[in-house]
PDB file of C-alpha atoms in Angstrom:
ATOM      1  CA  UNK H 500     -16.709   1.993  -6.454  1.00  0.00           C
ATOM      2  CA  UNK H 501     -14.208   2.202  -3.658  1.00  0.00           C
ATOM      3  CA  UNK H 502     -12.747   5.157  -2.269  1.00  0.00           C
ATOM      4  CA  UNK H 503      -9.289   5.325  -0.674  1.00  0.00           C
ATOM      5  CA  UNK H 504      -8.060   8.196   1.685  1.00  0.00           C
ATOM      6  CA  UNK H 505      -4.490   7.926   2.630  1.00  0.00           C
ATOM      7  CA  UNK H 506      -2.854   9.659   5.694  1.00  0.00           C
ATOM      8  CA  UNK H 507       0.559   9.304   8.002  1.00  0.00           C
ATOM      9  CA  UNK H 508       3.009  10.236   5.466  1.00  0.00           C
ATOM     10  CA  UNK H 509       5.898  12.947   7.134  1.00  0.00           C
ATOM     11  CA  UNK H 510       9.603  13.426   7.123  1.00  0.00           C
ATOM     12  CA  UNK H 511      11.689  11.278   9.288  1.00  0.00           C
ATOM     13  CA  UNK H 512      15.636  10.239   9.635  1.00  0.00           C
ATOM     14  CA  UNK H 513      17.099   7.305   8.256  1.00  0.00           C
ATOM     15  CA  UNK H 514      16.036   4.720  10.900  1.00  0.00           C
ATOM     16  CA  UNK H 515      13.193   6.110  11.990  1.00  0.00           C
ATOM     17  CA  UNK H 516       9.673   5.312  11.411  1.00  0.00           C
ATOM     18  CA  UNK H 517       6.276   5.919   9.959  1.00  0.00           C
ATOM     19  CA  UNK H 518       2.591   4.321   9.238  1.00  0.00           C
ATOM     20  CA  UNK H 519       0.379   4.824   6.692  1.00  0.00           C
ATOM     21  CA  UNK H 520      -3.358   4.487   6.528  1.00  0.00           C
ATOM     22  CA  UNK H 521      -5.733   4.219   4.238  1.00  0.00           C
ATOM     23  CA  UNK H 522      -9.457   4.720   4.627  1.00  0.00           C
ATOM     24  CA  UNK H 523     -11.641   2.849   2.357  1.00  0.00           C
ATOM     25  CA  UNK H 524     -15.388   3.157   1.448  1.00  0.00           C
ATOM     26  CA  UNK H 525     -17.604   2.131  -0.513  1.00  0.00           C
ATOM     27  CA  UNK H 526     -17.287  -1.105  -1.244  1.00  0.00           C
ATOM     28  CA  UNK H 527     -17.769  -2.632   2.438  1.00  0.00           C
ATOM     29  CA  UNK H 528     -18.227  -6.042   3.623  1.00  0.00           C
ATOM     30  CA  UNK H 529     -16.376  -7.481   0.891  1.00  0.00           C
ATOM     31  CA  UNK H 530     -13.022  -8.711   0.308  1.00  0.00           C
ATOM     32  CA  UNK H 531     -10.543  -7.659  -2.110  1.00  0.00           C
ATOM     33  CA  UNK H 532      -6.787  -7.157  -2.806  1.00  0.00           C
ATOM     34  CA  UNK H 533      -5.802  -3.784  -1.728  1.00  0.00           C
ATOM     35  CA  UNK H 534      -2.138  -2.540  -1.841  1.00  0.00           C
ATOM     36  CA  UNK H 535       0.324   0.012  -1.309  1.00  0.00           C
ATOM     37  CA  UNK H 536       2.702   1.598  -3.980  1.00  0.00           C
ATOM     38  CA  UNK H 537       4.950   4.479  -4.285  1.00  0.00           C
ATOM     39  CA  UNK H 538       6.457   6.841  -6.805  1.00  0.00           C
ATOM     40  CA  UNK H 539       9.854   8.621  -6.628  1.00  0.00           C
ATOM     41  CA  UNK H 540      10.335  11.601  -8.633  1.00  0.00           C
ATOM     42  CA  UNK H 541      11.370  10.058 -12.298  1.00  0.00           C
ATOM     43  CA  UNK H 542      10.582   6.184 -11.453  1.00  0.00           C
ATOM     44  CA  UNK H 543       7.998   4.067 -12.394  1.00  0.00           C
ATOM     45  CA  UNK H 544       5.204   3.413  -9.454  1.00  0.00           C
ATOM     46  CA  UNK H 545       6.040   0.142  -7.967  1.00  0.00           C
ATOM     47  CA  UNK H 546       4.444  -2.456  -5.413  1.00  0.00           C
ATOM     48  CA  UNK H 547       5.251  -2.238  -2.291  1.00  0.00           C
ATOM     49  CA  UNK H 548       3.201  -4.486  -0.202  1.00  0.00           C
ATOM     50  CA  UNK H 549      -0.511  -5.999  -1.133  1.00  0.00           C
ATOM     51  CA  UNK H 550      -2.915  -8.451   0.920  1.00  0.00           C
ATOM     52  CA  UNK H 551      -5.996 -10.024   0.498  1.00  0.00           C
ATOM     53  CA  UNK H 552      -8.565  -8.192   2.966  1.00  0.00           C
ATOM     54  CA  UNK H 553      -9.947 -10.118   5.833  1.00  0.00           C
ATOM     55  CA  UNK H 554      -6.951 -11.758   6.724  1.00  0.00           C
ATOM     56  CA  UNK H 555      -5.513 -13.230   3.641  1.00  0.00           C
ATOM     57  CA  UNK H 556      -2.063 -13.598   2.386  1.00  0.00           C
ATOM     58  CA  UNK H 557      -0.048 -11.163   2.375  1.00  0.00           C
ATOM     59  CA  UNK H 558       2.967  -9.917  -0.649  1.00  0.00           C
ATOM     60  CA  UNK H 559       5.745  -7.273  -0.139  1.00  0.00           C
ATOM     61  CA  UNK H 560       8.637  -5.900  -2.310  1.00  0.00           C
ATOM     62  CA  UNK H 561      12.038  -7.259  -1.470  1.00  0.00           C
ATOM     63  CA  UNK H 562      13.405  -4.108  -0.680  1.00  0.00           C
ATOM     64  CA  UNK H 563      11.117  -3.857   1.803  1.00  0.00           C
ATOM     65  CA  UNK H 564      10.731  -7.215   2.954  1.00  0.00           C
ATOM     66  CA  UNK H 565      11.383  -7.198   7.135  1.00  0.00           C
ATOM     67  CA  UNK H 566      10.682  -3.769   7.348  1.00  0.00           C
ATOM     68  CA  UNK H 567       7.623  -3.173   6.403  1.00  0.00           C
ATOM     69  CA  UNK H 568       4.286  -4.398   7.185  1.00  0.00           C
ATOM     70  CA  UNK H 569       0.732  -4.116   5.700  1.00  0.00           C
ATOM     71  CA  UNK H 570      -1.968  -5.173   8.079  1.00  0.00           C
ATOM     72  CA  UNK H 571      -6.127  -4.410   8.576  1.00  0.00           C
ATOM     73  CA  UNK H 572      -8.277  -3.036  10.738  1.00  0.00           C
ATOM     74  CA  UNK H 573     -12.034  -4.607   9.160  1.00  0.00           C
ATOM     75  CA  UNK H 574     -13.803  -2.576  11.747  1.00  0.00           C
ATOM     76  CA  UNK H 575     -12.346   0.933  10.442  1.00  0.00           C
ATOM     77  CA  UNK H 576     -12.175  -0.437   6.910  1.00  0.00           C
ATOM     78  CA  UNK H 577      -8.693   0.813   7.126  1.00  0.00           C
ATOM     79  CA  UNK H 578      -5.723  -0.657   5.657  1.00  0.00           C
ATOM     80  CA  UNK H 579      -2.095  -0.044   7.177  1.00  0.00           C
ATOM     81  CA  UNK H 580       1.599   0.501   6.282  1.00  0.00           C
ATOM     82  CA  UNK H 581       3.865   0.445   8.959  1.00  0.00           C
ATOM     83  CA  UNK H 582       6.988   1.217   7.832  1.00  0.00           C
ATOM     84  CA  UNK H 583      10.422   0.632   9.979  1.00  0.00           C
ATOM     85  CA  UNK H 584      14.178   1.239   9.316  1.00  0.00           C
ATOM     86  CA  UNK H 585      13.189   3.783   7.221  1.00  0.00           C
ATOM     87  CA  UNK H 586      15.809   4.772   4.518  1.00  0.00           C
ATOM     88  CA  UNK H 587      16.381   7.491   2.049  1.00  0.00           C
ATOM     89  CA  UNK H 588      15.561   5.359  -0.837  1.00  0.00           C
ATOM     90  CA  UNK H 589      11.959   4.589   0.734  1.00  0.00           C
ATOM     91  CA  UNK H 590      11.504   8.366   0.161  1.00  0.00           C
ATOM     92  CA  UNK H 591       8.684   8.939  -3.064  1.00  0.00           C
ATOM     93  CA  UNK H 592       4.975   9.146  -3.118  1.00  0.00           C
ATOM     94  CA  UNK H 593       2.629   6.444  -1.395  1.00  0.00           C
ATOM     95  CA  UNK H 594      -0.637   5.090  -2.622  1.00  0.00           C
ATOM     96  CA  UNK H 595      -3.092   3.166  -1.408  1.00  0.00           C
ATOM     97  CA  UNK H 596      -4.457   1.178  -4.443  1.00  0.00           C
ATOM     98  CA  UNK H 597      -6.889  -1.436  -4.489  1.00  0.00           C
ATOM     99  CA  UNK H 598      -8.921  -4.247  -7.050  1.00  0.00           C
ATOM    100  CA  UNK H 599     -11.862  -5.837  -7.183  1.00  0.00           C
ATOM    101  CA  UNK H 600     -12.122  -8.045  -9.824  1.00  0.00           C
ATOM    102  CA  UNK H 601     -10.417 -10.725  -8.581  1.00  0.00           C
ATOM    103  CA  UNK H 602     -11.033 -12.237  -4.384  1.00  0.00           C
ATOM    104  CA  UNK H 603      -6.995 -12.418  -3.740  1.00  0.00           C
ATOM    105  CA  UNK H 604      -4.281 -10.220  -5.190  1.00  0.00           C
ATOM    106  CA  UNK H 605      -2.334 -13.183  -7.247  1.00  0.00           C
ATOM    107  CA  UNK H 606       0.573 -12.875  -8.780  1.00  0.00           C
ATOM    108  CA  UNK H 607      -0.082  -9.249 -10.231  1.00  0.00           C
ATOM    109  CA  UNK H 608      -0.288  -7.858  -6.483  1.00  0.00           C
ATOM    110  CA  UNK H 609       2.736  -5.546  -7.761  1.00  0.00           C
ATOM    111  CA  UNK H 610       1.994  -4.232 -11.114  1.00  0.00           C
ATOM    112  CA  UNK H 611      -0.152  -1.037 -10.700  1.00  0.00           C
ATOM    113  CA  UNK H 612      -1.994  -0.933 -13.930  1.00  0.00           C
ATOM    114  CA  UNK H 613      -4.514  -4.033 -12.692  1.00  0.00           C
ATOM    115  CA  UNK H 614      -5.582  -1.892  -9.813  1.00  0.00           C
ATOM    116  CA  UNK H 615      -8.557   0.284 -10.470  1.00  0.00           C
ATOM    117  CA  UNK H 616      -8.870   2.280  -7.308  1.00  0.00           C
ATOM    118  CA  UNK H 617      -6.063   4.804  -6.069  1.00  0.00           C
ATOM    119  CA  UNK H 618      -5.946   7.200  -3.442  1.00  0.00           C
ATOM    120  CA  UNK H 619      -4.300  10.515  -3.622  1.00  0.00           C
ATOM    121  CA  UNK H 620      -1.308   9.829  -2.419  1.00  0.00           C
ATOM    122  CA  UNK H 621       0.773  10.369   0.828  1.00  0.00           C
ATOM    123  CA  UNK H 622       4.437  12.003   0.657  1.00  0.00           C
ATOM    124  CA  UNK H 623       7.190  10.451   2.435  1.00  0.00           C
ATOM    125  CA  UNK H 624      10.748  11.700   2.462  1.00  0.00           C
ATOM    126  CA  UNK H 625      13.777   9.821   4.842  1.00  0.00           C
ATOM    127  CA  UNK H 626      16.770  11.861   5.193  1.00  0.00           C
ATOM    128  CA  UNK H 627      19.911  10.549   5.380  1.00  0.00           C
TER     129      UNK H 627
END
């Protein structure tokens, strides 16, 4: 079992910026793919960014490809979204989602229903 506790989300202008965390437990001292997603009122939930904890490779959306980043912290078991050049279409739910059936994310890093864990979710809204 993993547990995932998200935090950071806010309002902010276009342009500005925000970062996400996630807090993860239960399922220390081993690696997985964990990932970030988000929801906007009538979409589907969508990838944003993933990575293999512990330093692996790293996957992100290409509409948020240069702008965002996912990184670590293994100490804090805490996994990271920092999120630049905000824009109003970034605005929509964010979770922190994570897998542990497989020891890197793969090519299904982006499609939600092959993660098992989710967080609650963290609102973000970017006005224009």
């Amino acid at each position: 079992q993993v547990q995932l506790v998200e935090s950071g989300g806010g309002s902010v202008q276009a342009g500005g910026s925000l970062r996400l965390s996630c807090a993860a437990s239960g399922y220390t001292g081993r690696r997985y793919c964990m990932g970030w997603f988000r929801q906007a009122p009538g979409k589907e939930r969508e990838g944003v960014a993933s990575m293999y904890t512990g330093g692996g490779s790293t996957y992100y959306a290409d509409s948020v490809k240069g702008r965002f980043t996912i990184s670590e912290d293994n100490a804090k078991n805490t996994l990271y979204l920092q999120m630049n050049s905000l824009k109003p279409e970034d605005t929509a739910m964010y979770y922190c989602a994570a897998r542990t059936d497989l020891i890197v994310c793969g090519s299904t890093w982006y499609q939600a229903p092959y993660f098992t864990y989710w967080g609650q979710g963290t609102q973000v809204t970017v006005s224009s």
